[in-house]
Coordinates of C-alpha atoms and ligand atoms in Angstrom, one line a residue:
X1 CA 0.0 0.0 -0.1
X2 CA 1.1 3.5 -0.7
X3 CA 0.5 6.8 0.8
X4 CA -0.4 9.6 -1.7
X5 CA 1.6 12.8 -0.6
X6 CA 1.8 16.3 -2.1
X7 CA 4.1 19.4 -1.1
X8 CA 2.7 23.0 -1.2
X9 CA 6.0 25.4 -1.0
X10 CA 8.6 24.4 -3.2
X11 CA 11.6 26.2 -1.7
X12 CA 14.6 24.8 0.3
X13 CA 13.3 22.5 2.6
X14 CA 10.3 21.0 0.5
X15 CA 13.4 19.0 -1.4
X16 CA 14.3 17.2 2.1
X17 CA 10.6 16.2 2.3
X18 CA 10.4 15.1 -1.4
X19 CA 13.6 13.1 -0.9
X20 CA 12.4 11.5 2.6
X21 CA 9.2 10.6 0.9
X22 CA 10.7 8.9 -1.8
X23 CA 13.3 7.0 0.3
X24 CA 10.5 5.4 2.4
X25 CA 9.5 3.4 -0.8
X26 CA 5.9 3.6 0.4
X27 CA 4.6 7.0 -0.8
X28 CA 3.9 8.5 -4.3
X29 CA 4.3 12.2 -4.8
X30 CA 1.2 13.1 -6.5
X31 CA 1.5 16.8 -6.8
X32 CA 3.4 19.9 -5.7
X33 CA 2.4 23.6 -5.5
X34 CA 4.3 27.0 -5.3
X35 CA 3.3 30.6 -6.2
X36 CA 6.1 30.7 -7.9
X37 CA 5.4 28.4 -10.8
X38 CA 9.0 27.6 -11.9
X39 CA 9.9 26.3 -8.5
X40 CA 7.0 23.7 -8.5
X41 CA 8.1 22.6 -11.8
X42 CA 11.4 22.1 -10.8
X43 CA 10.1 19.7 -7.9
X44 CA 7.6 18.1 -9.8
X45 CA 10.1 17.3 -12.8
X46 CA 12.6 15.6 -10.4
X47 CA 10.0 13.2 -8.6
X48 CA 7.7 12.8 -11.5
X49 CA 4.6 14.9 -9.7
X50 CA 2.4 17.4 -11.2
X51 CA 3.1 21.2 -10.7
X52 CA 0.3 23.7 -9.3
X53 CA 0.4 27.1 -8.9
X54 CA -1.4 27.0 -5.5
X55 CA -2.8 24.9 -2.8
X56 CA -6.4 25.3 -3.8
X57 CA -5.5 24.3 -7.5
X58 CA -3.8 21.2 -6.2
X59 CA -6.7 19.9 -4.0
X60 CA -9.1 20.6 -6.9
X61 CA -7.0 18.2 -9.0
X62 CA -5.6 15.6 -6.6
X63 CA -6.7 13.5 -3.7
X64 CA -3.5 13.4 -1.4
X65 CA -3.7 11.3 1.9
X66 CA -1.0 13.8 3.6
X67 CA 0.4 17.3 2.3
X68 CA 3.6 18.8 3.3
X69 CA 3.4 22.7 4.3
X70 CA 6.6 23.9 3.7
X71 CA 5.9 27.6 3.0
X72 CA 7.4 30.5 4.9
X73 CA 5.7 30.4 8.7
X74 CA 3.4 33.4 8.2
X75 CA 1.3 31.4 5.8
X76 CA 1.4 28.1 7.7
X77 CA -2.1 28.3 9.7
X78 CA -4.4 29.3 6.5
X79 CA -2.8 26.8 4.4
X80 CA -3.1 23.9 6.8
X81 CA -7.0 25.3 7.4
X82 CA -7.5 24.7 3.8
X83 CA -6.1 21.3 3.3
X84 CA -8.0 20.0 6.6
X85 CA -11.1 21.5 5.2
X86 CA -10.5 19.3 2.1
X87 CA -10.4 16.2 4.6
X88 CA -6.9 15.8 4.4
X89 CA -4.0 15.4 6.6
X90 CA -1.1 17.9 7.0
X91 CA 2.7 17.5 8.0
X92 CA 3.4 21.1 8.9
X93 CA 6.8 22.6 9.0
X94 CA 8.3 24.4 12.3
X95 CA 7.5 26.6 13.7
X96 CA 3.9 25.3 13.1
X97 CA 2.1 28.6 13.5
X98 CA 3.0 32.2 14.7
X99 CA 0.7 32.5 17.7
X100 CA -1.5 30.4 20.1
X101 CA -4.5 31.7 18.8
X102 CA -3.3 30.5 15.0
X103 CA -2.4 27.1 16.7
X104 CA -6.1 26.9 18.1
X105 CA -7.6 27.8 14.6
X106 CA -5.9 24.8 13.0
X107 CA -6.7 22.6 16.0
X108 CA -10.6 23.5 15.6
X109 CA -9.9 22.7 11.8
X110 CA -8.4 19.6 12.9
X111 CA -11.4 18.7 15.1
X112 CA -13.8 19.5 12.3
X113 CA -11.9 17.3 9.7
X114 CA -11.3 13.7 8.8
X115 CA -7.7 14.6 8.6
X116 CA -5.1 15.4 11.4
X117 CA -2.0 17.6 11.6
X118 CA 1.6 16.7 12.8
X119 CA 4.3 18.9 13.0
X120 CA 7.9 18.7 11.9
X121 CA 10.1 18.5 14.8
X122 CA 12.7 15.8 13.6
X123 CA 15.0 15.7 16.5
X124 CA 12.2 14.0 18.6
X125 CA 12.4 11.1 16.2
X126 CA 16.3 10.3 16.2
X127 CA 17.1 7.2 18.2
X128 CA 18.8 9.2 21.0
X129 CA 15.7 11.2 21.7
X130 CA 13.6 8.0 21.5
X131 CA 15.7 6.7 24.2
X132 CA 16.1 9.7 26.3
X133 CA 12.4 10.2 26.2
X134 CA 11.7 6.5 27.5
X135 CA 14.3 6.4 30.1
X136 CA 13.4 9.8 31.6
X137 CA 9.8 9.1 31.1
X138 CA 10.2 5.7 33.2
X139 CA 12.3 7.6 35.9
X140 CA 15.0 5.4 34.8
X141 CA 17.8 7.9 34.6
X142 CA 16.7 9.6 38.2
X143 CA 14.6 12.8 38.7
X144 CA 15.6 15.7 36.4
X145 CA 17.0 18.5 38.4
X146 CA 19.0 21.0 36.2
X147 CA 18.8 21.6 32.4
X148 CA 20.7 23.7 30.0
X149 CA 19.2 24.6 26.4
X150 CA 21.4 26.3 23.8
X151 CA 21.1 27.0 20.2
X152 CA 23.9 29.1 19.2
X153 CA 23.6 29.5 15.5
X154 CA 25.0 31.9 13.0
X155 CA 22.9 33.3 10.3
X156 CA 24.9 36.2 7.8
X157 CA 23.5 39.4 6.7
X158 CA 22.5 37.6 3.5
X159 CA 20.2 35.3 5.5
X160 CA 17.7 38.3 5.7
X161 CA 17.7 38.8 2.1
X162 CA 14.1 37.1 1.2
X163 CA 11.2 39.8 1.9
X164 CA 9.5 37.7 4.5
X165 CA 12.7 37.1 6.8
X166 CA 13.3 39.7 9.5
X167 CA 9.7 40.5 9.7
X168 CA 6.9 39.6 12.3
X169 CA 4.7 39.1 9.3
X170 CA 6.7 36.8 7.4
X171 CA 8.9 35.1 9.9
X172 CA 7.0 35.9 13.1
X173 CA 9.9 35.9 15.4
X174 CA 13.6 35.9 15.9
X175 CA 15.8 32.8 16.8
X176 CA 13.3 32.0 19.7
X177 CA 10.6 30.9 17.2
X178 CA 12.4 30.3 14.0
X179 CA 15.7 28.2 15.1
X180 CA 15.9 27.7 19.1
X181 CA 12.3 26.1 18.8
X182 CA 13.8 22.6 17.7
X183 CA 16.2 22.5 21.1
X184 CA 13.0 23.9 23.0
X185 CA 10.8 21.4 21.6
X186 CA 13.0 18.6 22.5
X187 CA 13.6 19.8 26.0
X188 CA 9.9 19.9 26.5
X189 CA 9.4 16.6 25.2
X190 CA 12.1 15.2 27.6
X191 CA 10.9 16.9 30.6
X192 CA 7.5 17.8 30.5
X193 CA 5.5 21.0 31.3
X194 CA 7.1 24.0 32.5
X195 CA 5.5 26.4 35.1
X196 CA 7.3 29.9 35.0
X197 CA 9.6 31.9 32.6
X198 CA 11.6 34.7 33.2
X199 CA 13.3 36.1 29.9
X200 CA 15.4 38.7 28.0
X201 CA 15.5 39.1 24.3
X202 CA 17.8 41.8 22.6
X203 CA 18.7 42.8 19.2
X204 CA 22.4 43.1 18.9
X205 CA 23.5 43.0 15.4
X206 CA 21.0 41.7 12.6
X207 CA 18.5 44.0 10.5
X208 CA 15.4 42.5 12.0
X209 CA 12.1 43.3 13.6
X210 CA 12.7 41.3 16.9
X211 CA 15.4 39.8 18.7
X212 CA 18.7 38.1 17.2
X213 CA 19.6 36.8 21.0
X214 CA 17.1 35.6 23.7
X215 CA 17.9 34.0 27.4
X216 CA 15.4 32.6 29.7
X217 CA 15.2 30.9 33.0
X218 CA 12.7 28.4 33.3
X219 CA 11.2 26.5 36.1
X220 CA 9.3 23.0 35.2
X221 CA 6.3 21.6 36.8
X222 CA 8.5 18.9 38.2
X223 CA 10.4 21.9 40.0
X224 CA 13.6 21.3 37.9
X225 CA 15.2 24.4 36.5
X226 CA 16.9 25.3 33.5
X227 CA 18.4 28.1 31.0
X228 CA 17.5 28.3 27.6
X229 CA 19.6 30.5 24.7
X230 CA 19.0 31.2 21.2
X231 CA 21.3 33.0 19.3
X232 CA 22.0 33.7 15.4
X233 CA 25.3 35.6 16.1
X234 CA 27.4 32.7 17.2
X235 CA 30.2 31.5 14.4
X236 CA 31.0 28.2 16.1
X237 CA 27.4 26.8 16.2
X238 CA 26.1 24.5 18.4
X239 CA 22.9 22.9 19.3
X240 CA 23.3 21.5 22.9
X241 CA 20.8 20.1 25.8
X242 CA 22.1 18.9 29.1
X243 CA 19.8 17.4 31.8
X244 CA 21.2 16.7 35.6
X245 CA 19.3 14.1 36.9
X246 CA 19.6 12.6 40.4
X247 CA 21.1 9.5 38.4
X248 CA 23.8 11.3 36.2
X249 CA 24.3 14.0 33.5
X250 CA 22.4 13.3 29.8
X251 CA 23.9 15.6 27.1
X252 CA 23.4 15.8 23.4
X253 CA 25.7 18.1 21.6
X254 CA 25.4 18.6 17.6
X255 CA 24.4 21.3 15.4
X256 CA 21.5 20.6 12.7
X257 CA 21.1 16.9 13.7
X258 CA 22.5 14.4 15.9
X259 CA 23.4 10.6 15.9
X260 CA 23.9 8.3 19.0
X261 CA 27.6 9.5 19.2
X262 CA 26.4 13.0 20.1
X263 CA 24.8 11.8 23.2
X264 CA 26.4 11.1 26.6
X265 CA 25.4 10.1 29.9
X266 CA 27.6 10.2 32.9
X267 CA 26.6 8.5 36.1
X268 CA 26.6 10.3 39.4
X269 CA 29.2 8.7 41.3
X270 CA 27.8 6.0 42.9
X271 CA 29.0 5.6 46.9
X272 CA 28.2 2.2 47.5
X273 CA 29.6 0.7 44.6
X274 CA 32.9 3.1 45.0
X275 CA 33.1 1.5 48.5
X276 CA 33.3 -2.1 47.1
X277 CA 36.0 -0.9 44.6
X278 CA 37.8 0.7 47.4
X279 CA 37.8 4.3 45.6
X280 CA 36.5 7.4 46.4
X281 CA 33.0 8.1 45.4
X282 CA 33.6 11.7 44.4
X283 CA 36.3 10.8 41.7
X284 CA 35.4 9.1 38.4
X285 CA 37.7 6.2 37.1
X286 CA 38.4 6.7 33.6
X287 CA 38.1 3.0 33.2
X288 CA 34.2 2.4 32.6
X289 CA 34.8 -1.6 33.5
X290 CA 36.4 -1.1 36.7
X291 CA 33.7 1.4 38.0
X292 CA 30.8 -0.6 36.5
X293 CA 29.3 2.5 34.4
X294 CA 29.3 0.3 31.4
X295 CA 26.0 -0.9 32.8
X296 CA 24.5 2.5 33.2
X297 CA 20.7 2.7 31.9
X298 CA 21.9 4.8 29.1
X299 CA 24.6 2.4 27.6
X300 CA 22.1 -0.3 28.2
X301 CA 19.5 1.0 25.9
X302 CA 21.8 1.2 22.7
X303 CA 20.2 0.0 19.6
X304 CA 20.0 0.9 16.1
X305 CA 21.5 4.4 15.6
X306 CA 18.9 6.6 13.6
X307 CA 20.0 10.2 13.1
X308 CA 17.5 13.0 13.6
X309 CA 16.6 14.3 10.4
X310 CA 13.7 14.6 8.2
X311 CA 14.0 11.0 7.1
X312 CA 14.0 10.0 10.4
X313 CA 10.5 11.7 11.2
X314 CA 8.6 11.2 7.6
X315 CA 9.8 7.5 7.9
X316 CA 8.1 6.8 11.4
X317 CA 5.2 9.0 10.0
X318 CA 4.6 6.8 7.0
X319 CA 4.9 3.6 9.4
X320 CA 2.3 5.1 11.8
X321 CA 0.0 6.0 8.9
X322 CA 0.3 2.7 7.3
X323 CA -0.3 0.9 10.6
X324 CA -3.3 3.2 11.7
X325 CA -1.3 4.4 14.7
X326 CA -1.2 8.4 15.3
X327 CA 2.1 9.9 14.9
X328 CA 4.0 11.0 17.9
X329 CA 4.4 14.7 17.2
X330 CA 1.0 15.8 17.0
X331 CA -0.1 19.3 16.9
X332 CA -1.4 19.1 20.5
X333 CA 1.7 17.8 21.8
X334 CA 3.7 20.9 20.2
X335 CA 1.4 23.4 22.2
X336 CA 3.8 23.6 25.1
X337 CA 6.6 24.2 22.6
X338 CA 4.3 27.6 21.4
X339 CA 3.5 28.1 24.8
X340 CA 6.8 28.6 25.8
X341 CA 7.8 30.8 22.9
X342 CA 5.0 32.8 23.5
X343 CA 5.9 33.2 27.2
X344 CA 9.3 34.1 26.5
X345 CA 8.5 37.1 24.2
X346 CA 5.7 38.1 26.7
X347 CA 8.4 38.0 29.7
X348 CA 11.0 39.8 27.4
X349 CA 8.7 42.6 26.4
X350 CA 7.2 43.2 29.5
X351 CA 10.0 42.6 31.7
X352 CA 7.8 40.4 34.0
X353 CA 8.0 36.8 34.6
X354 CA 5.1 34.6 32.7
X355 CA 3.5 31.6 34.1
X356 CA 2.1 29.1 31.7
X357 CA -1.2 29.4 33.2
X358 CA -1.1 33.1 32.5
X359 CA -1.7 32.2 28.7
X360 CA -5.4 32.3 28.3
X361 CA -7.1 33.7 25.1
X362 CA -7.6 37.0 26.7
X363 CA -3.8 37.5 27.3
X364 CA -2.0 40.3 25.5
X365 CA 0.3 37.8 23.8
X366 CA -2.2 35.0 22.8
X367 CA -2.9 36.5 19.4
X368 CA 0.7 37.7 18.4
X369 CA 4.0 37.1 19.7
X370 CA 4.6 40.9 19.9
X371 CA 1.7 41.2 22.0
X372 CA 0.6 44.2 19.8
X373 CA 2.9 46.2 21.8
X374 CA 3.0 50.1 20.4
X375 CA 6.0 49.9 17.8
X376 CA 8.3 52.3 19.3
X377 CA 7.8 50.6 22.8
X378 CA 8.5 47.2 21.0
X379 CA 11.5 48.4 19.2
X380 CA 12.7 49.9 22.8
X381 CA 12.1 46.3 24.5
X382 CA 14.8 44.7 22.0
X383 CA 17.5 47.1 23.1
X384 CA 20.2 45.7 25.2
Ligands
NAD401 N1 12.7 21.6 10.3 C1 13.8 22.2 9.8 O1 15.1 21.8 10.0 C2 13.7 23.2 8.8 C3 14.8 23.7 8.2 C4 14.4 24.7 7.4 C5 13.3 25.4 6.9 N2 12.2 25.0 7.9 C6 10.9 25.6 7.6 O2 10.3 25.2 6.6 C7 9.5 26.3 5.8 C8 10.2 26.7 4.9 O3 11.4 27.2 4.5 P1 12.5 27.4 3.4 O4 13.8 27.5 3.9 O5 12.4 26.2 2.5 O6 11.7 28.5 2.7 P2 12.0 29.0 1.1 O7 11.6 30.5 1.1 O8 13.2 28.5 0.4 O9 10.8 28.3 0.4 C9 9.4 28.8 0.8 C10 8.5 28.5 -0.5 O10 7.1 28.6 -0.3 C11 6.7 29.2 -1.6 N3 5.4 30.0 -1.1 C12 5.3 31.0 -0.2 N4 4.1 31.4 -0.1 C13 3.2 30.5 -0.7 C14 2.1 29.8 -0.7 N5 1.0 30.6 -0.2 N6 1.6 28.8 -1.3 C15 2.3 28.2 -2.1 N7 3.7 28.5 -2.3 C16 4.2 29.5 -1.4 C17 7.7 30.4 -1.9 O11 7.4 30.9 -3.2 C18 9.0 29.4 -1.7 O12 9.4 28.6 -2.9 C19 9.6 27.5 7.0 O13 8.4 27.2 8.0 C20 11.2 27.2 7.5 O14 10.9 27.8 9.2 C21 12.4 23.9 8.4

């Protein structure tokens, strides 16, 4: 059985979707659409699909089971709602939407549709994250206490050349929404709900309407605490999540995608075991065999190495669809991530802490990440 897929938005990332679908060997790409027809024709030509000038034309002519939405973020909600209204399912690129209001509108359209929405957060789907989520979820690594989440990336001036970049309308926000959201989503996926955020966001160098760096401190519902930093000004790029639990330190250190080798776990010194070995419990022995750390739950959970990329998520999605299961990255499961991003902007712009429970539909930042703050005040709020 094959899944009929389509793609709306034929720019950079659409090629990853097309390639990943093709590599599953269980899909057929029936149509692609772009408002720039030449782009649609190029992608269609490569994969033997038909090119259309809009999602509306595509849906009128084809009968896809699933449509990837790979347009700029400002258009995601409207396009997703149109696809759902046609009864089809959606794979929505990150960031899924630009506000909680848009997210709830898409969720409402999903409720009324035979189709479903899943979001691309490929870093949930590599084998490292699957192992980490399982072990942390079962408490096998001990209680999480301290977290560090870093997205230190570099975007040169030329990155902001396309009209939609650097604007609230087109891009929706800076590295918090557009880039750090990958790590933020993985952090929340691993540690569960957050309670309070205190944040600062500044524009230091790039020609954008919002921040190019943001920093937040967060308290989780579990009482664990963490820091989150998102930057587009960091030449040696790094994406890192570190979680200190009662049992050890779990860490993933990569840039745009990890493999198993990018994950490490250092067990907390075990006083009882150290005593039997006659060593100081505060001193870690380099020799794993001597200290018994090869038996730690992380090492024991190793299996097939699946790097985190579009192929990993799309493969799982097609598996899930063909098996009649839901896919892990539902729209609903990504709401805490959008709430986190919303609260970070709200805290940075107002200078006050934000609780997750504050973010009701009448909250000033529910409809827009800039909270409809007057222009001069908004610009001032990103001054260091
Ligand atoms: N998951 C990831 O790692 C990852 C990486 C890069 C980009 N992205 C996301 O993918 C999306 C697209 O990014 P990109 O870098 O490919 O952008 P892009 O500018 O290269 O491509 C976007 C395409 O959408 C087309 N388009 C715009 N409005 C349209 C509409 N209404 N209908 C049909 N086509 C339309 C444009 O003409 C363009 O060809 C963004 O949401 C971005 O954040 C995700």
